[in-house]
Amino acid sequence: MSNTAHKKGAPMNQQLAEWLYDGAVALSRGDKERARDLLLRVVSEDEEIPEAWLWLSGAVDDPDDQRTALENVLALD
């Protein structure tokens, strides 16, 4: 997997890119718990990756958590 650019234009750390990809795949397969765990790792390491917040919004059940994640997407994009 190649490095992906994020908000600041800097390449994303390889580990973060893998967690983001794996989290998106897990969510796509319906494994919300695994997706949430992986995506929370990403945003805890780098809060400025809008894609991570967007995927995370689909991996959480609480409406307040969803709102927070989506507000972060809007703030970063």
GROMACS .gro file of N, CA and C in nm:
model
  231
    1MET      N    1   0.085  -0.117   0.000
    1MET     CA    2   0.000   0.000   0.000
    1MET      C    3   0.090   0.123   0.000
    2SER      N    4   0.056   0.218  -0.081
    2SER     CA    5   0.135   0.340  -0.087
    2SER      C    6   0.090   0.438   0.019
    3ASN      N    7   0.176   0.532   0.050
    3ASN     CA    8   0.139   0.636   0.144
    3ASN      C    9   0.031   0.723   0.084
    4THR      N   10  -0.060   0.768   0.166
    4THR     CA   11  -0.169   0.854   0.123
    4THR      C   12  -0.147   0.992   0.182
    5ALA      N   13  -0.173   1.095   0.104
    5ALA     CA   14  -0.161   1.231   0.156
    5ALA      C   15  -0.282   1.261   0.243
    6HIS      N   16  -0.261   1.343   0.344
    6HIS     CA   17  -0.375   1.386   0.424
    6HIS      C   18  -0.376   1.537   0.431
    7LYS      N   19  -0.459   1.592   0.517
    7LYS     CA   20  -0.492   1.736   0.519
    7LYS      C   21  -0.375   1.828   0.495
    8LYS      N   22  -0.266   1.809   0.564
    8LYS     CA   23  -0.154   1.902   0.553
    8LYS      C   24  -0.069   1.874   0.430
    9GLY      N   25  -0.106   1.776   0.350
    9GLY     CA   26  -0.030   1.745   0.230
    9GLY      C   27   0.089   1.655   0.257
   10ALA      N   28   0.117   1.628   0.382
   10ALA     CA   29   0.229   1.540   0.417
   10ALA      C   30   0.184   1.395   0.399
   11PRO      N   31   0.276   1.307   0.362
   11PRO     CA   32   0.238   1.167   0.348
   11PRO      C   33   0.193   1.109   0.482
   12MET      N   34   0.093   1.025   0.476
   12MET     CA   35   0.044   0.959   0.596
   12MET      C   36   0.141   0.847   0.634
   13ASN      N   37   0.166   0.834   0.761
   13ASN     CA   38   0.246   0.725   0.815
   13ASN      C   39   0.191   0.592   0.761
   14GLN      N   40   0.280   0.502   0.725
   14GLN     CA   41   0.240   0.373   0.668
   14GLN      C   42   0.147   0.296   0.761
   15GLN      N   43   0.177   0.295   0.890
   15GLN     CA   44   0.092   0.223   0.986
   15GLN      C   45  -0.048   0.283   0.989
   16LEU      N   46  -0.056   0.416   0.990
   16LEU     CA   47  -0.187   0.481   0.991
   16LEU      C   48  -0.266   0.448   0.864
   17ALA      N   49  -0.197   0.447   0.751
   17ALA     CA   50  -0.263   0.414   0.624
   17ALA      C   51  -0.318   0.271   0.628
   18GLU      N   52  -0.243   0.180   0.686
   18GLU     CA   53  -0.289   0.041   0.696
   18GLU      C   54  -0.409   0.031   0.789
   19TRP      N   55  -0.405   0.099   0.904
   19TRP     CA   56  -0.519   0.096   0.996
   19TRP      C   57  -0.642   0.157   0.931
   20LEU      N   58  -0.624   0.266   0.858
   20LEU     CA   59  -0.735   0.331   0.789
   20LEU      C   60  -0.797   0.236   0.687
   21TYR      N   61  -0.714   0.176   0.606
   21TYR     CA   62  -0.761   0.081   0.504
   21TYR      C   63  -0.833  -0.037   0.569
   22ASP      N   64  -0.769  -0.097   0.669
   22ASP     CA   65  -0.827  -0.213   0.736
   22ASP      C   66  -0.958  -0.177   0.806
   23GLY      N   67  -0.964  -0.057   0.864
   23GLY     CA   68  -1.087  -0.011   0.928
   23GLY      C   69  -1.200   0.006   0.828
   24ALA      N   70  -1.168   0.063   0.713
   24ALA     CA   71  -1.269   0.081   0.608
   24ALA      C   72  -1.318  -0.054   0.557
   25VAL      N   73  -1.228  -0.147   0.539
   25VAL     CA   74  -1.266  -0.282   0.493
   25VAL      C   75  -1.353  -0.350   0.598
   26ALA      N   76  -1.313  -0.341   0.724
   26ALA     CA   77  -1.392  -0.403   0.831
   26ALA      C   78  -1.533  -0.345   0.835
   27LEU      N   79  -1.545  -0.214   0.822
   27LEU     CA   80  -1.677  -0.152   0.823
   27LEU      C   81  -1.758  -0.197   0.702
   28SER      N   82  -1.695  -0.205   0.588
   28SER     CA   83  -1.763  -0.250   0.466
   28SER      C   84  -1.816  -0.393   0.480
   29ARG      N   85  -1.748  -0.471   0.560
   29ARG     CA   86  -1.789  -0.611   0.583
   29ARG      C   87  -1.886  -0.625   0.700
   30GLY      N   88  -1.917  -0.513   0.765
   30GLY     CA   89  -2.013  -0.517   0.875
   30GLY      C   90  -1.952  -0.539   1.012
   31ASP      N   91  -1.820  -0.539   1.022
   31ASP     CA   92  -1.752  -0.560   1.150
   31ASP      C   93  -1.724  -0.424   1.214
   32LYS      N   94  -1.830  -0.366   1.273
   32LYS     CA   95  -1.820  -0.231   1.328
   32LYS      C   96  -1.721  -0.223   1.444
   33GLU      N   97  -1.716  -0.327   1.526
   33GLU     CA   98  -1.627  -0.324   1.642
   33GLU      C   99  -1.481  -0.316   1.599
   34ARG      N  100  -1.442  -0.401   1.505
   34ARG     CA  101  -1.303  -0.397   1.455
   34ARG      C  102  -1.276  -0.265   1.385
   35ALA      N  103  -1.370  -0.220   1.305
   35ALA     CA  104  -1.354  -0.092   1.234
   35ALA      C  105  -1.334   0.021   1.334
   36ARG      N  106  -1.418   0.026   1.435
   36ARG     CA  107  -1.409   0.131   1.536
   36ARG      C  108  -1.273   0.129   1.605
   37ASP      N  109  -1.227   0.010   1.643
   37ASP     CA  110  -1.097  -0.001   1.710
   37ASP      C  111  -0.984   0.051   1.622
   38LEU      N  112  -0.984   0.011   1.496
   38LEU     CA  113  -0.877   0.053   1.404
   38LEU      C  114  -0.883   0.203   1.376
   39LEU      N  115  -1.002   0.253   1.352
   39LEU     CA  116  -1.016   0.395   1.317
   39LEU      C  117  -0.989   0.485   1.436
   40LEU      N  118  -1.023   0.439   1.556
   40LEU     CA  119  -0.987   0.517   1.675
   40LEU      C  120  -0.836   0.524   1.693
   41ARG      N  121  -0.765   0.419   1.655
   41ARG     CA  122  -0.619   0.423   1.659
   41ARG      C  123  -0.567   0.532   1.566
   42VAL      N  124  -0.626   0.538   1.447
   42VAL     CA  125  -0.581   0.638   1.349
   42VAL      C  126  -0.600   0.779   1.404
   43VAL      N  127  -0.722   0.811   1.448
   43VAL     CA  128  -0.748   0.948   1.492
   43VAL      C  129  -0.678   0.981   1.623
   44SER      N  130  -0.645   0.880   1.702
   44SER     CA  131  -0.569   0.910   1.825
   44SER      C  132  -0.424   0.945   1.793
   45GLU      N  133  -0.373   0.892   1.682
   45GLU     CA  134  -0.237   0.924   1.639
   45GLU      C  135  -0.230   1.052   1.556
   46ASP      N  136  -0.333   1.077   1.476
   46ASP     CA  137  -0.335   1.195   1.389
   46ASP      C  138  -0.480   1.238   1.370
   47GLU      N  139  -0.519   1.345   1.436
   47GLU     CA  140  -0.657   1.393   1.432
   47GLU      C  141  -0.692   1.466   1.303
   48GLU      N  142  -0.598   1.482   1.213
   48GLU     CA  143  -0.621   1.563   1.093
   48GLU      C  144  -0.633   1.480   0.965
   49ILE      N  145  -0.691   1.362   0.978
   49ILE     CA  146  -0.715   1.277   0.862
   49ILE      C  147  -0.867   1.267   0.845
   50PRO      N  148  -0.924   1.348   0.757
   50PRO     CA  149  -1.070   1.351   0.745
   50PRO      C  150  -1.131   1.217   0.706
   51GLU      N  151  -1.061   1.138   0.624
   51GLU     CA  152  -1.115   1.008   0.585
   51GLU      C  153  -1.135   0.917   0.706
   52ALA      N  154  -1.045   0.925   0.802
   52ALA     CA  155  -1.058   0.842   0.922
   52ALA      C  156  -1.182   0.882   1.001
   53TRP      N  157  -1.206   1.012   1.014
   53TRP     CA  158  -1.325   1.059   1.085
   53TRP      C  159  -1.452   1.019   1.011
   54LEU      N  160  -1.448   1.026   0.878
   54LEU     CA  161  -1.566   0.990   0.800
   54LEU      C  162  -1.601   0.842   0.818
   55TRP      N  163  -1.502   0.756   0.805
   55TRP     CA  164  -1.526   0.613   0.825
   55TRP      C  165  -1.568   0.586   0.970
   56LEU      N  166  -1.506   0.657   1.064
   56LEU     CA  167  -1.540   0.637   1.205
   56LEU      C  168  -1.686   0.673   1.232
   57SER      N  169  -1.738   0.772   1.163
   57SER     CA  170  -1.878   0.811   1.183
   57SER      C  171  -1.974   0.695   1.153
   58GLY      N  172  -1.933   0.606   1.065
   58GLY     CA  173  -2.015   0.489   1.035
   58GLY      C  174  -1.991   0.371   1.126
   59ALA      N  175  -1.886   0.380   1.206
   59ALA     CA  176  -1.849   0.267   1.292
   59ALA      C  177  -1.895   0.285   1.436
   60VAL      N  178  -1.949   0.402   1.467
   60VAL     CA  179  -1.999   0.427   1.603
   60VAL      C  180  -2.151   0.428   1.601
   61ASP      N  181  -2.211   0.389   1.712
   61ASP     CA  182  -2.357   0.381   1.720
   61ASP      C  183  -2.421   0.503   1.785
   62ASP      N  184  -2.348   0.568   1.873
   62ASP     CA  185  -2.403   0.681   1.946
   62ASP      C  186  -2.416   0.803   1.852
   63PRO      N  187  -2.534   0.863   1.844
   63PRO     CA  188  -2.552   0.979   1.756
   63PRO      C  189  -2.458   1.095   1.788
   64ASP      N  190  -2.427   1.115   1.915
   64ASP     CA  191  -2.334   1.222   1.952
   64ASP      C  192  -2.194   1.194   1.899
   65ASP      N  193  -2.152   1.068   1.905
   65ASP     CA  194  -2.022   1.030   1.851
   65ASP      C  195  -2.020   1.045   1.699
   66GLN      N  196  -2.130   1.008   1.635
   66GLN     CA  197  -2.139   1.025   1.490
   66GLN      C  198  -2.129   1.173   1.453
   67ARG      N  199  -2.201   1.256   1.526
   67ARG     CA  200  -2.199   1.400   1.501
   67ARG      C  201  -2.059   1.456   1.519
   68THR      N  202  -1.992   1.417   1.626
   68THR     CA  203  -1.856   1.465   1.650
   68THR      C  204  -1.763   1.426   1.536
   69ALA      N  205  -1.772   1.302   1.492
   69ALA     CA  206  -1.687   1.256   1.383
   69ALA      C  207  -1.714   1.336   1.256
   70LEU      N  208  -1.841   1.357   1.224
   70LEU     CA  209  -1.875   1.431   1.102
   70LEU      C  210  -1.838   1.579   1.113
   71GLU      N  211  -1.849   1.636   1.232
   71GLU     CA  212  -1.805   1.775   1.251
   71GLU      C  213  -1.655   1.786   1.227
   72ASN      N  214  -1.581   1.685   1.268
   72ASN     CA  215  -1.436   1.686   1.243
   72ASN      C  216  -1.406   1.677   1.094
   73VAL      N  217  -1.483   1.598   1.021
   73VAL     CA  218  -1.465   1.590   0.875
   73VAL      C  219  -1.484   1.729   0.815
   74LEU      N  220  -1.593   1.794   0.852
   74LEU     CA  221  -1.622   1.927   0.796
   74LEU      C  222  -1.516   2.030   0.834
   75ALA      N  223  -1.466   2.021   0.955
   75ALA     CA  224  -1.364   2.116   1.000
   75ALA      C  225  -1.233   2.098   0.924
   76LEU      N  226  -1.206   1.976   0.881
   76LEU     CA  227  -1.079   1.947   0.813
   76LEU      C  228  -1.086   1.964   0.663
   77ASP      N  229  -1.204   1.951   0.604
   77ASP     CA  230  -1.216   1.961   0.458
   77ASP      C  231  -1.250   2.100   0.414
   0.00000   0.00000   0.00000
